[in-house]
C-alpha positions as a printed Julia matrix, in Angstrom:
166×3 Matrix{Float64}:
 200.19   72.16  152.0
 198.98   70.96  155.06
 196.27   68.41  155.16
 194.66   70.01  158.2
 194.36   73.32  156.46
 192.75   71.73  153.45
 190.45   69.7   155.69
 189.55   72.8   157.71
 188.82   74.77  154.59
 186.79   71.87  153.23
 184.78   71.59  156.46
 184.35   75.35  156.56
 183.2    75.32  152.91
 180.82   72.45  153.55
 179.5    74.14  156.7
 179.1    77.41  154.82
 177.38   75.54  152.04
 175.0    73.8   154.45
 174.24   77.09  156.22
 173.64   78.67  152.84
 171.33   75.77  151.91
 169.47   76.15  155.21
 169.08   79.91  154.71
 168.04   79.46  151.09
 165.62   76.72  152.11
 164.21   78.74  154.98
 163.92   82.16  153.32
 164.05   81.64  149.55
 162.92   78.08  148.74
 159.53   78.25  150.49
 158.54   81.59  148.92
 159.89   80.36  145.58
 157.88   77.13  145.89
 154.81   79.1   146.96
 155.27   81.4   143.96
 155.62   78.38  141.64
 152.57   76.7   143.18
 150.59   79.92  142.92
 151.66   80.34  139.32
 150.91   76.69  138.56
 147.47   77.05  140.19
 146.8    80.26  138.23
 147.8    78.54  134.98
 145.56   75.56  135.83
 142.66   77.92  136.71
 143.2    79.91  133.52
 143.32   76.67  131.54
 140.06   75.54  133.18
 138.45   78.93  132.51
 139.59   78.73  128.88
 138.07   75.24  128.56
 134.82   76.45  130.11
 134.77   79.48  127.79
 135.44   77.19  124.84
 132.54   74.93  125.86
 130.26   77.93  126.39
 131.26   79.27  122.98
 130.47   75.89  121.42
 127.06   75.9   123.11
 126.43   79.49  122.05
 127.52   78.65  118.5
 125.19   75.66  118.38
 122.34   77.82  119.73
 123.09   80.48  117.13
 123.16   77.82  114.4
 119.87   76.45  115.69
 118.31   79.92  115.76
 119.66   80.65  112.29
 118.18   77.43  110.92
 114.91   78.26  112.65
 114.98   81.76  111.16
 115.65   80.31  107.69
 112.76   77.88  108.08
 110.48   80.69  109.28
 111.58   82.9   106.38
 110.87   80.09  103.9
 107.47   79.55  105.53
 106.68   83.27  105.27
 107.8    83.33  101.63
 105.66   80.28  100.79
 102.66   81.83  102.54
 103.22   85.13  100.71
 103.36   83.26   97.4
 100.15   81.42   98.24
  98.47   84.67   99.3
  99.67   86.39   96.12
  98.35   83.51   94.02
  94.96   83.69   95.75
  94.86   87.46   95.34
  95.79   87.15   91.66
  93.08   84.52   91.11
  90.55   86.67   92.96
  91.49   89.76   90.93
  91.25   87.78   87.67
  87.82   86.47   88.67
  86.62   89.97   89.62
  87.94   91.32   86.32
  86.14   88.56   84.41
  82.92   89.28   86.28
  83.28   92.97   85.56
  83.97   92.26   81.89
  80.92   90.0    81.77
  78.75   92.71   83.33
  80.13   95.32   80.94
  79.52   93.02   77.97
  75.97   92.31   79.13
  75.3    96.03   79.66
  76.76   96.8    76.24
  74.59   94.13   74.61
  71.51   95.44   76.41
  72.4    98.98   75.36
  72.89   97.83   71.79
  69.53   96.06   71.87
  67.84   99.22   73.16
  69.58  101.31   70.49
  68.5    98.84   67.77
  64.93   98.99   68.98
  65.02  102.8    69.06
  66.61  102.87   65.62
  64.04  100.4    64.29
  61.19  102.42   65.79
  62.56  105.69   64.41
  63.16  104.06   61.06
  59.66  102.59   61.04
  58.18  105.94   61.89
  60.18  107.66   59.15
  59.28  104.99   56.64
  55.63  105.2    57.6
  55.63  108.96   57.06
  57.36  108.55   53.74
  55.02  105.75   52.7
  51.97  107.79   53.67
  53.27  110.78   51.82
  53.99  108.71   48.72
  50.68  106.88   48.95
  48.92  110.18   49.33
  50.58  111.49   46.22
  49.82  108.32   44.31
  46.24  108.1    45.37
  45.82  111.86   45.61
  43.61  111.52   48.45
  43.86  111.67   52.14
  44.07  108.46   54.1
  41.9   108.19   57.13
  43.35  107.93   60.6
  42.3   104.28   60.97
  43.72  103.35   57.57
  46.9   105.13   58.48
  47.24  103.22   61.77
  46.52   99.89   60.13
  49.18  100.51   57.48
  51.71  101.49   60.13
  50.97   98.36   62.15
  51.35   96.14   59.08
  54.63   97.82   58.19
  55.95   97.39   61.77
  54.96   93.72   61.74
  56.84   93.2    58.45
  59.95   94.93   59.84
  59.85   92.79   62.97
  59.61   89.67   60.85
  62.61   90.82   58.82
  64.55   91.63   61.98
  63.76   88.19   63.45
  64.94   86.48   60.27
  68.38   88.02   60.65
């Protein structure tokens, strides 16, 4: 083979290759580089946005934790206050019940006292009538009104003395 032919083909190949490189560089390399730069910038922006979102989420999470702790503290405070209020209410109700019981006991004692007095008076009156009737039968005479009253008063005084001795 001829050296000139090989050299010509080699020069033609190199020239074709250089023209191809120029065309690729002019029409394909710049758009390809721009596409890579755009993509690289988009990835960097997305990465930055993700970092910012991550930081915002951390801040939001810390705020939520803070609010949750605050809510727990407030709930505990409300529960303690409710317990204190319930205790005060219970103590107040117990005191009112005791006062009511005391009043009822006092009223019952007063009622009992009145009933005893009425019973004693009725009993005295009955006993006086029986005593007068028996005395009248024994003596077979009528007792005067003044004698009758004096005897009743003496009998009442004796019953009161007996009642006081109890």
